[in-house]
PDB file of N, CA, C and O in Angstrom:
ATOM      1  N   UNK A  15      16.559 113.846   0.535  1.00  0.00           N
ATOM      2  CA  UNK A  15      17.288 112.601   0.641  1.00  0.00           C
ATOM      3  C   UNK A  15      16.609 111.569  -0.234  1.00  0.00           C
ATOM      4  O   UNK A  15      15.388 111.407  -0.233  1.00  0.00           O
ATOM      5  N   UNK A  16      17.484 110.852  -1.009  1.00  0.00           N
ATOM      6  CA  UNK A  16      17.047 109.543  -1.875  1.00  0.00           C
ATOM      7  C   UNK A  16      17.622 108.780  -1.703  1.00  0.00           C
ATOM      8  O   UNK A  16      18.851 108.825  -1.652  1.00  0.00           O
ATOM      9  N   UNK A  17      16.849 107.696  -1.536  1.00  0.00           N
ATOM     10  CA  UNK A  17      18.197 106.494  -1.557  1.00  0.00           C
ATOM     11  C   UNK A  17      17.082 105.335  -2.449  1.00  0.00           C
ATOM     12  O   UNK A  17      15.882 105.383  -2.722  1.00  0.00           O
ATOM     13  N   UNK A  18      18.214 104.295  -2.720  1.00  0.00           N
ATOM     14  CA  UNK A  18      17.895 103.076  -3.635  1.00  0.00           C
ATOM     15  C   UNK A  18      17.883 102.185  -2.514  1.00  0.00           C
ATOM     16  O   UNK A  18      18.730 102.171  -1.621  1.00  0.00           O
ATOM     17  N   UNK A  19      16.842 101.414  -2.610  1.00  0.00           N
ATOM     18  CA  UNK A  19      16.737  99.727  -2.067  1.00  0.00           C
ATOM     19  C   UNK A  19      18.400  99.342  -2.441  1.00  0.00           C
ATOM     20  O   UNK A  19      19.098  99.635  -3.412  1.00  0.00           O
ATOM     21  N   UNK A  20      18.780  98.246  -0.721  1.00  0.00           N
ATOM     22  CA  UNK A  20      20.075  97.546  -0.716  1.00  0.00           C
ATOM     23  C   UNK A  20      19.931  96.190  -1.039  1.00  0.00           C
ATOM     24  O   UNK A  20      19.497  95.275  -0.339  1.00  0.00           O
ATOM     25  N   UNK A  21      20.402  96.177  -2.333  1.00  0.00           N
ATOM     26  CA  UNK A  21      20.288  94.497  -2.718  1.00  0.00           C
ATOM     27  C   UNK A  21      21.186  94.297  -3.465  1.00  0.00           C
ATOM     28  O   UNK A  21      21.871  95.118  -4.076  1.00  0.00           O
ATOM     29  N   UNK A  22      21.251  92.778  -3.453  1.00  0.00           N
ATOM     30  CA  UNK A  22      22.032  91.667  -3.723  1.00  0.00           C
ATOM     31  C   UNK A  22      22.667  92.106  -5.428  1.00  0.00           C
ATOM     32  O   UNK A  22      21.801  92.663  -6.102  1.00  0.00           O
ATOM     33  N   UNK A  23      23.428  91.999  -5.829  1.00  0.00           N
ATOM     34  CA  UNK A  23      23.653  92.019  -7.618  1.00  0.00           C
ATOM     35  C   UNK A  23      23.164  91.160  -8.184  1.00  0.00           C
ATOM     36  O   UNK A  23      23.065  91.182  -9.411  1.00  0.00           O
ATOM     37  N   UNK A  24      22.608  89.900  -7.241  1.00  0.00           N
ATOM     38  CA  UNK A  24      21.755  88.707  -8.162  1.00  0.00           C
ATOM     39  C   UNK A  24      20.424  89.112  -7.233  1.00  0.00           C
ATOM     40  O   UNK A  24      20.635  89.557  -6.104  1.00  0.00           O
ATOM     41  N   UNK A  25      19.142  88.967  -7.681  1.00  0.00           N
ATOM     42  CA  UNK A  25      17.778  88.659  -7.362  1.00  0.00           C
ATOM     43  C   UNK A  25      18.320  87.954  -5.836  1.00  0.00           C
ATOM     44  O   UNK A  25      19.194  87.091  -5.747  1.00  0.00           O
ATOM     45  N   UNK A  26      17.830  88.347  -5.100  1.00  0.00           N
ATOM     46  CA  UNK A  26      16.989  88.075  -3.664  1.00  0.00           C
ATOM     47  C   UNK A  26      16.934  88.755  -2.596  1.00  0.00           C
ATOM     48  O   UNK A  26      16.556  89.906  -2.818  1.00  0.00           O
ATOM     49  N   UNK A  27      17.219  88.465  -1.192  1.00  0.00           N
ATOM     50  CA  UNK A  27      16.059  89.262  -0.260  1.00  0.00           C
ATOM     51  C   UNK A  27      16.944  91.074  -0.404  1.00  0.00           C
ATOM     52  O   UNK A  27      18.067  91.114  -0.906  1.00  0.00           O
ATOM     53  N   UNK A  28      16.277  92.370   0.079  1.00  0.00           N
ATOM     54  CA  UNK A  28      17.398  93.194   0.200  1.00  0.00           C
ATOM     55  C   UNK A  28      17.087  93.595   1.991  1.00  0.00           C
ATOM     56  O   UNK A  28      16.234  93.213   2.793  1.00  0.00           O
ATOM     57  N   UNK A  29      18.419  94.675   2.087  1.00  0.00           N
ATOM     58  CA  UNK A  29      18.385  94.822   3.575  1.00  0.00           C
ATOM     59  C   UNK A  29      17.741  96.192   3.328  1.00  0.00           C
ATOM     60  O   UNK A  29      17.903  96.959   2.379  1.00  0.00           O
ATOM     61  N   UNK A  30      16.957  96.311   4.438  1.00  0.00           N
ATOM     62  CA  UNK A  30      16.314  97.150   4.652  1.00  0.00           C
ATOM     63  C   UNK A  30      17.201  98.572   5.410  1.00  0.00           C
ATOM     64  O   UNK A  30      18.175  98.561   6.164  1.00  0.00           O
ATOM     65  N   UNK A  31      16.499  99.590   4.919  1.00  0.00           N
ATOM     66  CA  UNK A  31      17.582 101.168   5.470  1.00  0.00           C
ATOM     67  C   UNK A  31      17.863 101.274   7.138  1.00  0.00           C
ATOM     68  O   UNK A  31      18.759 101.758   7.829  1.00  0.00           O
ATOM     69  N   UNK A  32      16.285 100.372   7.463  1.00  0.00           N
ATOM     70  CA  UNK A  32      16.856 100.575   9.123  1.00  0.00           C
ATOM     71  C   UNK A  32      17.587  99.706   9.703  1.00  0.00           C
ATOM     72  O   UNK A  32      17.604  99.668  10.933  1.00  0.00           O
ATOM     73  N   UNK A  33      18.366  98.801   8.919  1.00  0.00           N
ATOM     74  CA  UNK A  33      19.560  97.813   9.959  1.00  0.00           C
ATOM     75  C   UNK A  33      20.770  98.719   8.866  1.00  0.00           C
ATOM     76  O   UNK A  33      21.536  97.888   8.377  1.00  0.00           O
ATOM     77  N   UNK A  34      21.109 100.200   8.382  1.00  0.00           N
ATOM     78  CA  UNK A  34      22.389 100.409   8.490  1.00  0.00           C
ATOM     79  C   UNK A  34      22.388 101.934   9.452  1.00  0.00           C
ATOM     80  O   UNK A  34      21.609 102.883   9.364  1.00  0.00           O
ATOM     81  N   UNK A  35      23.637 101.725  10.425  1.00  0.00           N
ATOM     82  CA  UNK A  35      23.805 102.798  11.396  1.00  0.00           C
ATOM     83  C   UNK A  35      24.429 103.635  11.017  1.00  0.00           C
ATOM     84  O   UNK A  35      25.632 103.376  10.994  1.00  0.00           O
ATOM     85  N   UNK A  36      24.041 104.969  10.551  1.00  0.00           N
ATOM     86  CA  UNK A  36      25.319 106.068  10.439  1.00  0.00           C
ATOM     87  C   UNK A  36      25.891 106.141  11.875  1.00  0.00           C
ATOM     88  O   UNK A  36      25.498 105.676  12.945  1.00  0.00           O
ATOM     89  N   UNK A  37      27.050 106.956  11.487  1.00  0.00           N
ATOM     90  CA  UNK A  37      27.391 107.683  12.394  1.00  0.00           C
ATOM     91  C   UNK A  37      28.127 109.033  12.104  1.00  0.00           C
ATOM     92  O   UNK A  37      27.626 109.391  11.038  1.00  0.00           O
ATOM     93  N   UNK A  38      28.877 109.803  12.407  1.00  0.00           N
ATOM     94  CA  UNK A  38      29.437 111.488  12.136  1.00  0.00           C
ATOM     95  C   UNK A  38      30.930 111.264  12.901  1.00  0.00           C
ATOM     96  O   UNK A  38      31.217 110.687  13.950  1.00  0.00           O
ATOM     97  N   UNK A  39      31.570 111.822  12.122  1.00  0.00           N
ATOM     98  CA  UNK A  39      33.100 112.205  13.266  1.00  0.00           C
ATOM     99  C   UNK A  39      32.935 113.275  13.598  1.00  0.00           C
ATOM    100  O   UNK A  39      34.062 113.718  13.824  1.00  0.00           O
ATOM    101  N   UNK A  40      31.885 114.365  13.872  1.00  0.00           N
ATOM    102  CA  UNK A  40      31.496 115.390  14.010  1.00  0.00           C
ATOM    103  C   UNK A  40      30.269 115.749  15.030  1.00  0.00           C
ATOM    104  O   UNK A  40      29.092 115.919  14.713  1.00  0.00           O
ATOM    105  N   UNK A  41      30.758 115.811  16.135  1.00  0.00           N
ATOM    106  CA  UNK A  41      29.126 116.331  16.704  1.00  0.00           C
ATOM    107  C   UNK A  41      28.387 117.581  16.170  1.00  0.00           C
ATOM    108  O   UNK A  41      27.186 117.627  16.435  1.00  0.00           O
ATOM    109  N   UNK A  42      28.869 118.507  15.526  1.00  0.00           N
ATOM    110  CA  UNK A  42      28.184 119.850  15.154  1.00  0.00           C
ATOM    111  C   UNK A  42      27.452 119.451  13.932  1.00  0.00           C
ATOM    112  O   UNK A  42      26.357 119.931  13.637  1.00  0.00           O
ATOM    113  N   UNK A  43      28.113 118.511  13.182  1.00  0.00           N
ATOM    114  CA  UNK A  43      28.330 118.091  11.925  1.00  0.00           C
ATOM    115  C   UNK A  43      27.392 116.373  11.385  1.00  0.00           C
ATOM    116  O   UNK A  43      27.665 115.481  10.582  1.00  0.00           O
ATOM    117  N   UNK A  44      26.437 116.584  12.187  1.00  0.00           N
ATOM    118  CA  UNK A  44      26.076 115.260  11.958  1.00  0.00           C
ATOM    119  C   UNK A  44      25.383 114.850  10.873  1.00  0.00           C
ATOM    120  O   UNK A  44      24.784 115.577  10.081  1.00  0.00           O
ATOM    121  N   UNK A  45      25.470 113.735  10.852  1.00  0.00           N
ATOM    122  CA  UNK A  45      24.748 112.600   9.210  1.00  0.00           C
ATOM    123  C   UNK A  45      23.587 113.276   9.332  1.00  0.00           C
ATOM    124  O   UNK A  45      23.485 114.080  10.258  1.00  0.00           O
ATOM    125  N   UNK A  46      22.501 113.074   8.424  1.00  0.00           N
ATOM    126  CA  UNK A  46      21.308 113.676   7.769  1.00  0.00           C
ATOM    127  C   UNK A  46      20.614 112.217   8.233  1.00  0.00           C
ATOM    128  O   UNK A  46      21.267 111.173   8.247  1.00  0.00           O
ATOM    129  N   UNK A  47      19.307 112.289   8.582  1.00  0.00           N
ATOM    130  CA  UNK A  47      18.563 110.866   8.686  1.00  0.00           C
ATOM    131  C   UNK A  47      18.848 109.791   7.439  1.00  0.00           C
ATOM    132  O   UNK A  47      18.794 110.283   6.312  1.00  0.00           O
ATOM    133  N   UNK A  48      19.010 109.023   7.496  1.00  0.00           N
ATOM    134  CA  UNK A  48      18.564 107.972   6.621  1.00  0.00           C
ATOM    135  C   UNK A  48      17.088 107.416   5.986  1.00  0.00           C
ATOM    136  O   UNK A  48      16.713 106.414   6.595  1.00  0.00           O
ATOM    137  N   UNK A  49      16.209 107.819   4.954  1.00  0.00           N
ATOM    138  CA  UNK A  49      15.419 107.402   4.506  1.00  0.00           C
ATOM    139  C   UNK A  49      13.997 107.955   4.993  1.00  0.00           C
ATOM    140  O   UNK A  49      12.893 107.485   5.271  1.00  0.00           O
ATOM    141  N   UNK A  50      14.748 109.459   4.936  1.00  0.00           N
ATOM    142  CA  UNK A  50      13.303 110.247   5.196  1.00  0.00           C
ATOM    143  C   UNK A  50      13.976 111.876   5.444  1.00  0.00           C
ATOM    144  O   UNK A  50      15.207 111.874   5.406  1.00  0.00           O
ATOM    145  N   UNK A  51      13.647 112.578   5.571  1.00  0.00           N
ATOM    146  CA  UNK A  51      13.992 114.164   5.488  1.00  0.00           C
ATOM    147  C   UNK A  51      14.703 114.476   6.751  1.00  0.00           C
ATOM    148  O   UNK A  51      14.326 114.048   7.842  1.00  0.00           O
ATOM    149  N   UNK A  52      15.543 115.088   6.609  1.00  0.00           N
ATOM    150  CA  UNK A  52      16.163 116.169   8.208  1.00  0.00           C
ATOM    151  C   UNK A  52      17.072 116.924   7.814  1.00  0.00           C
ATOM    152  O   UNK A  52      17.088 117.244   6.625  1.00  0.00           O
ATOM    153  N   UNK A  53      17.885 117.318   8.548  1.00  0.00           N
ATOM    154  CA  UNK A  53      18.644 119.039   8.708  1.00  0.00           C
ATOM    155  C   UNK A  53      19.973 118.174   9.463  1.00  0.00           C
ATOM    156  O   UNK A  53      20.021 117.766  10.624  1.00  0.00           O
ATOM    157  N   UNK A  54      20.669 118.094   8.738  1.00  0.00           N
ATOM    158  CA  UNK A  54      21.593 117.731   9.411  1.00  0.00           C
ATOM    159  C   UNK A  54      22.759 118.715  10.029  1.00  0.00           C
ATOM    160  O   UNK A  54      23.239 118.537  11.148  1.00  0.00           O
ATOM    161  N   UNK A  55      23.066 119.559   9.324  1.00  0.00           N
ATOM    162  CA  UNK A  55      23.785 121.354   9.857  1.00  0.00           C
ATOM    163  C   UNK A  55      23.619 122.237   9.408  1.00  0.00           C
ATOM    164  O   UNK A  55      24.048 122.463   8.276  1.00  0.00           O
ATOM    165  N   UNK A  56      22.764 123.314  10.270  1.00  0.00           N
ATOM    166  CA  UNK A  56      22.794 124.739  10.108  1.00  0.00           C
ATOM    167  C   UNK A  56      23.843 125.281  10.492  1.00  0.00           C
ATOM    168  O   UNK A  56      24.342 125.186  11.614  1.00  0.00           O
ATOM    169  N   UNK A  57      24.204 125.831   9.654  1.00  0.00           N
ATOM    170  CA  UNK A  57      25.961 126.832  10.438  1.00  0.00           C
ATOM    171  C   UNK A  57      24.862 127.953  11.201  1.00  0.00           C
ATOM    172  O   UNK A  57      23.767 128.272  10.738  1.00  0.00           O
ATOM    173  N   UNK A  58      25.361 128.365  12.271  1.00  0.00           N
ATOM    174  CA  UNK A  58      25.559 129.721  12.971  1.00  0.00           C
ATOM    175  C   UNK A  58      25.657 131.126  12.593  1.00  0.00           C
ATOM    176  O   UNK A  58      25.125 132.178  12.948  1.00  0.00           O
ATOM    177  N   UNK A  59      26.600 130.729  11.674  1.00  0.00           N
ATOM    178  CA  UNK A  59      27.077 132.517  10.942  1.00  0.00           C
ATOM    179  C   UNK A  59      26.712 132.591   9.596  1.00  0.00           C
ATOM    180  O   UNK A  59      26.615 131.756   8.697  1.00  0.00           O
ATOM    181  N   UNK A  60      26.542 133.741   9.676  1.00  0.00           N
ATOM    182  CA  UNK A  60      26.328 134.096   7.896  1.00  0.00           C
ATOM    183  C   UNK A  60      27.489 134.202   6.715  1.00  0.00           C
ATOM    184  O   UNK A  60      28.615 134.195   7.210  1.00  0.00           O
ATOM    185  N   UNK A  61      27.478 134.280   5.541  1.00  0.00           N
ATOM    186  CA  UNK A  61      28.799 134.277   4.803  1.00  0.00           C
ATOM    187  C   UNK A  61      29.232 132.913   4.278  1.00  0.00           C
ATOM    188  O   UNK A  61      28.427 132.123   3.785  1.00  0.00           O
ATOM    189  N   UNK A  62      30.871 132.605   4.434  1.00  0.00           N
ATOM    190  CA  UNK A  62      31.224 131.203   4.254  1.00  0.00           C
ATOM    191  C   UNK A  62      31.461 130.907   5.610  1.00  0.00           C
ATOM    192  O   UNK A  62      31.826 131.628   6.537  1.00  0.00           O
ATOM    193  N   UNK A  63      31.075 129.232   5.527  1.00  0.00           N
ATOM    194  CA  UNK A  63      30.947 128.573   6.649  1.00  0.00           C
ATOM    195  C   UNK A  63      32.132 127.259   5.897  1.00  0.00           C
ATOM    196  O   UNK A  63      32.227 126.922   4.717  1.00  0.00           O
ATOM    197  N   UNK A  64      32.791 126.828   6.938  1.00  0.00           N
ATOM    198  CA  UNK A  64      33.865 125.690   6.031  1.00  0.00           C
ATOM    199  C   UNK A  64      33.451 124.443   7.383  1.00  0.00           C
ATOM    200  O   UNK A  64      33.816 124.752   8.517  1.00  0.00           O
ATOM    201  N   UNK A  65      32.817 123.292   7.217  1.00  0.00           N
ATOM    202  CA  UNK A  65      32.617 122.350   7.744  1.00  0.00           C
ATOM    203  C   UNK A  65      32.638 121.274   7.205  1.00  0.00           C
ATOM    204  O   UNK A  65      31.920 121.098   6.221  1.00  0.00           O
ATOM    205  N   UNK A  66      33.301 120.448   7.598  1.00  0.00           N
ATOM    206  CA  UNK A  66      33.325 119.154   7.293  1.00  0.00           C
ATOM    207  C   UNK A  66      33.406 117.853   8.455  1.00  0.00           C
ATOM    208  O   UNK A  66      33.629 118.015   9.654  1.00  0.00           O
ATOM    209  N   UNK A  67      33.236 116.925   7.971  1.00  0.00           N
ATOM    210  CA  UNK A  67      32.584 115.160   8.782  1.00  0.00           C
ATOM    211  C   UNK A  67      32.999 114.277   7.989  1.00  0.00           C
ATOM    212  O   UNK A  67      33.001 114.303   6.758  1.00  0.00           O
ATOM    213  N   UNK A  68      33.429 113.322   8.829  1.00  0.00           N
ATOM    214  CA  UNK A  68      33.448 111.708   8.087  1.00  0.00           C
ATOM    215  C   UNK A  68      32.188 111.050   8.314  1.00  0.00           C
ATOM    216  O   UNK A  68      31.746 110.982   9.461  1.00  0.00           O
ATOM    217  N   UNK A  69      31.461 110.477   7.178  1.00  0.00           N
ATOM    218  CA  UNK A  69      30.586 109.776   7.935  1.00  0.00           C
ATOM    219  C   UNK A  69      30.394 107.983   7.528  1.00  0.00           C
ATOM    220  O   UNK A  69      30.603 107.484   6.422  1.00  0.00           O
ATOM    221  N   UNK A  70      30.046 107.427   8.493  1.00  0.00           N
ATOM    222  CA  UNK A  70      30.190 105.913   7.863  1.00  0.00           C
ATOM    223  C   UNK A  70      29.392 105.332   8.282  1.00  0.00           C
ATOM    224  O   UNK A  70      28.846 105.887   9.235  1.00  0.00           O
ATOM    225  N   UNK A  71      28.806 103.883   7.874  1.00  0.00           N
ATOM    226  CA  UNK A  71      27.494 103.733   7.542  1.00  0.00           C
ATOM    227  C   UNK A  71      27.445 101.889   8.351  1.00  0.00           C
ATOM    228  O   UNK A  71      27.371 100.967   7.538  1.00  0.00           O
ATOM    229  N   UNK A  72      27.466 101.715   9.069  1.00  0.00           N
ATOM    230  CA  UNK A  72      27.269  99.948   9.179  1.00  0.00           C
ATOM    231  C   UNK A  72      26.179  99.506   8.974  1.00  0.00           C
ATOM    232  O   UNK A  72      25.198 100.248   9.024  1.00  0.00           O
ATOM    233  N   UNK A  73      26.085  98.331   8.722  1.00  0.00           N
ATOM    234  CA  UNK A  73      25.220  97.301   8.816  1.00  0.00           C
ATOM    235  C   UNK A  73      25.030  97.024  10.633  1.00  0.00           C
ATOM    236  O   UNK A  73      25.990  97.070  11.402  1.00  0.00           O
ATOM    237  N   UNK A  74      23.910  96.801  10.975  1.00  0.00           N
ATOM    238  CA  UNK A  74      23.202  96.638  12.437  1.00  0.00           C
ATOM    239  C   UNK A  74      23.663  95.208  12.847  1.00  0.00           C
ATOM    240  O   UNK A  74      24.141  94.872  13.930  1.00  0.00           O
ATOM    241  N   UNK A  75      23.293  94.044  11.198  1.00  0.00           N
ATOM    242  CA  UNK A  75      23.626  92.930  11.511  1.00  0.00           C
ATOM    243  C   UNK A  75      22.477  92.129  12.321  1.00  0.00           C
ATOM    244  O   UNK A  75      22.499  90.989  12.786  1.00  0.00           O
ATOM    245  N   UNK A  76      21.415  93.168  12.328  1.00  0.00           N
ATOM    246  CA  UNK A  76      20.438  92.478  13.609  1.00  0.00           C
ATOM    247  C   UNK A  76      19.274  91.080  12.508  1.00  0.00           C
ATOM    248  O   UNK A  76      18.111  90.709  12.673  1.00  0.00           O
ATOM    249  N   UNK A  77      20.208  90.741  11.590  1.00  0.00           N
ATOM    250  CA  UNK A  77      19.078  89.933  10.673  1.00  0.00           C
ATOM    251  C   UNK A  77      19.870  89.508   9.663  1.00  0.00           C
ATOM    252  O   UNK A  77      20.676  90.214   9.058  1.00  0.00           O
ATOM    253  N   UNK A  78      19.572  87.965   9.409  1.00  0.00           N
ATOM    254  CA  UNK A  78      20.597  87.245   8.849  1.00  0.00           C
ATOM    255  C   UNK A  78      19.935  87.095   7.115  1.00  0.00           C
ATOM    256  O   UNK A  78      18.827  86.677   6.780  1.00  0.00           O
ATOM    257  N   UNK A  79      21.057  87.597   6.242  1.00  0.00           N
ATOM    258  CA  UNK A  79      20.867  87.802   5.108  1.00  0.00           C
ATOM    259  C   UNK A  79      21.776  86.619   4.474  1.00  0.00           C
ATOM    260  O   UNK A  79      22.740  85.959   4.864  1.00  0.00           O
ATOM    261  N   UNK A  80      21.116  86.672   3.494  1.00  0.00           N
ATOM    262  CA  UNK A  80      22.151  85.674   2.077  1.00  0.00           C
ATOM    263  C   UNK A  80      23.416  86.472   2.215  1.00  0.00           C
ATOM    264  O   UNK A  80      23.489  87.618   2.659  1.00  0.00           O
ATOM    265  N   UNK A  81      24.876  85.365   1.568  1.00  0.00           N
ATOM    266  CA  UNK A  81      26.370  86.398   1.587  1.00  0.00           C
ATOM    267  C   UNK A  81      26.178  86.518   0.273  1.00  0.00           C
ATOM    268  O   UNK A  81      25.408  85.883  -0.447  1.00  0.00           O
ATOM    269  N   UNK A  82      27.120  87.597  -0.066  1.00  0.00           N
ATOM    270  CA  UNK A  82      27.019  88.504  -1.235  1.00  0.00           C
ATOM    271  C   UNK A  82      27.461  89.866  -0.916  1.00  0.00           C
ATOM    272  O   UNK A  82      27.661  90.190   0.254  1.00  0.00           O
ATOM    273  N   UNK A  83      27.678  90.943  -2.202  1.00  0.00           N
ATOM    274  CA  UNK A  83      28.113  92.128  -1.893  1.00  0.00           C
ATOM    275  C   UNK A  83      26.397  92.623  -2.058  1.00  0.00           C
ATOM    276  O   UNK A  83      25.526  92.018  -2.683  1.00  0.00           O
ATOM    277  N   UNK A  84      26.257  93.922  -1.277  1.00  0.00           N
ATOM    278  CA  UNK A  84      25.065  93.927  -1.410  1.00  0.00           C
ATOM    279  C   UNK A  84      25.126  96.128  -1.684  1.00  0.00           C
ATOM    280  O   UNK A  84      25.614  96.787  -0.765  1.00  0.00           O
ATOM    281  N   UNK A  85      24.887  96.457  -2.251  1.00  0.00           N
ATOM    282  CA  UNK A  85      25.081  97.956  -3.304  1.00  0.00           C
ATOM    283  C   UNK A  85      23.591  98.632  -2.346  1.00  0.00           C
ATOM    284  O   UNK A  85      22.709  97.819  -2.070  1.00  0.00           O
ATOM    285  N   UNK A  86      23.495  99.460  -2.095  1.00  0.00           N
ATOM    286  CA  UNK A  86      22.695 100.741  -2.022  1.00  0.00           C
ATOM    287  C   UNK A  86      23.611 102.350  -2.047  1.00  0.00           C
ATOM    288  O   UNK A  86      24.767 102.696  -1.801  1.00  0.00           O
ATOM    289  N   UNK A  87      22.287 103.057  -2.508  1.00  0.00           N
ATOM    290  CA  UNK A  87      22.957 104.619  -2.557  1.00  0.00           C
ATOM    291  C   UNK A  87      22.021 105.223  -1.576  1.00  0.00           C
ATOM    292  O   UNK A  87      20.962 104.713  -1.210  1.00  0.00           O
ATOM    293  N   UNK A  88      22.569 106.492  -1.140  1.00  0.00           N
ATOM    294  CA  UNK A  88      21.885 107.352  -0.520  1.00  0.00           C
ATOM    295  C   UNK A  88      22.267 108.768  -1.784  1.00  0.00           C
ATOM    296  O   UNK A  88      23.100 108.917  -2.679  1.00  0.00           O
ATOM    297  N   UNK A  89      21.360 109.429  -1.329  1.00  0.00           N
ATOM    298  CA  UNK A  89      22.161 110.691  -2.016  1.00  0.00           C
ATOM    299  C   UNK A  89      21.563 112.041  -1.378  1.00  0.00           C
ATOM    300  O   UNK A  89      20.345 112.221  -1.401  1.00  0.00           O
ATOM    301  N   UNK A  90      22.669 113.246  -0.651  1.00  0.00           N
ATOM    302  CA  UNK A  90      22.305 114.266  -0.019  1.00  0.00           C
ATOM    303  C   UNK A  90      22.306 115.330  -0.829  1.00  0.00           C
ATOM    304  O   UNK A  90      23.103 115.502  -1.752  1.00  0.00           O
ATOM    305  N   UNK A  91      21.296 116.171  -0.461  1.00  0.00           N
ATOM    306  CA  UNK A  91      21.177 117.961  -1.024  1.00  0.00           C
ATOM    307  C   UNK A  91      21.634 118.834  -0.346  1.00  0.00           C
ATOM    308  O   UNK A  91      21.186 118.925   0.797  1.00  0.00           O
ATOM    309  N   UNK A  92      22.382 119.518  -0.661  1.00  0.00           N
ATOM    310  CA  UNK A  92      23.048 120.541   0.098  1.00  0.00           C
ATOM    311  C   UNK A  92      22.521 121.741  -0.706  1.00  0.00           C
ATOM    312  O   UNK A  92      22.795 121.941  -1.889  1.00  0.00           O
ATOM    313  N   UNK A  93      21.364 122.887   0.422  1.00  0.00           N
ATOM    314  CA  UNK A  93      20.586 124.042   0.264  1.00  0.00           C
ATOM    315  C   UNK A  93      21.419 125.115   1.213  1.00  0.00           C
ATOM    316  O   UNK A  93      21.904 125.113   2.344  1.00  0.00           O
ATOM    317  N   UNK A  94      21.282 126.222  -0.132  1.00  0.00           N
ATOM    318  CA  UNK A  94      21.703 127.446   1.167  1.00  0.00           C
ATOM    319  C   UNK A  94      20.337 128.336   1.213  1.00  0.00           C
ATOM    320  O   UNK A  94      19.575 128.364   0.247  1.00  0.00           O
ATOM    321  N   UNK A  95      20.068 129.124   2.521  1.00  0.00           N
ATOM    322  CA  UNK A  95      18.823 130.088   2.318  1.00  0.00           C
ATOM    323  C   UNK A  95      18.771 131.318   1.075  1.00  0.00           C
ATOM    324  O   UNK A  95      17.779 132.039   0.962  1.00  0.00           O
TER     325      UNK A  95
END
């Protein structure tokens, strides 16, 4: 997992990874941690496995930032054994 610092398109403060909440439309199927390593689904069976999730990302909101659009990426690896 990589992700970029969430900041402003002009210079100032950014939000930090732990005020945004994933979540999964998937219980089998869940989000991968945010901003540090995990396993988010092992399939069960061997072969092809077809799974899919929505996943979406809020802001916590627990901390008052400058307004503005404010850009971060995450980006996931998808490994087979």
């Amino acid at each position: 997992l990589v992700n970029t610092p969430i900041a402003p398109a002009t210079a100032g403060p950014v939000i930090p990874w732990t005020q945004i909440t994933p979540t999964s439309s998937s219980p089998t199927f869940n989000h991968p941690v945010i901003n540090g390593a995990g396993t988010a689904f092992v399939p069960s069976a061997a072969g092809i496995v077809a799974a899919n999730a929505t996943w979406t990302f809020e802001y916590a909101n627990a901390a008052t930032v400058q307004a503005g659009q404010y850009d971060g990426r995450v980006t996931y690896t998808a490994t087979m054994p």
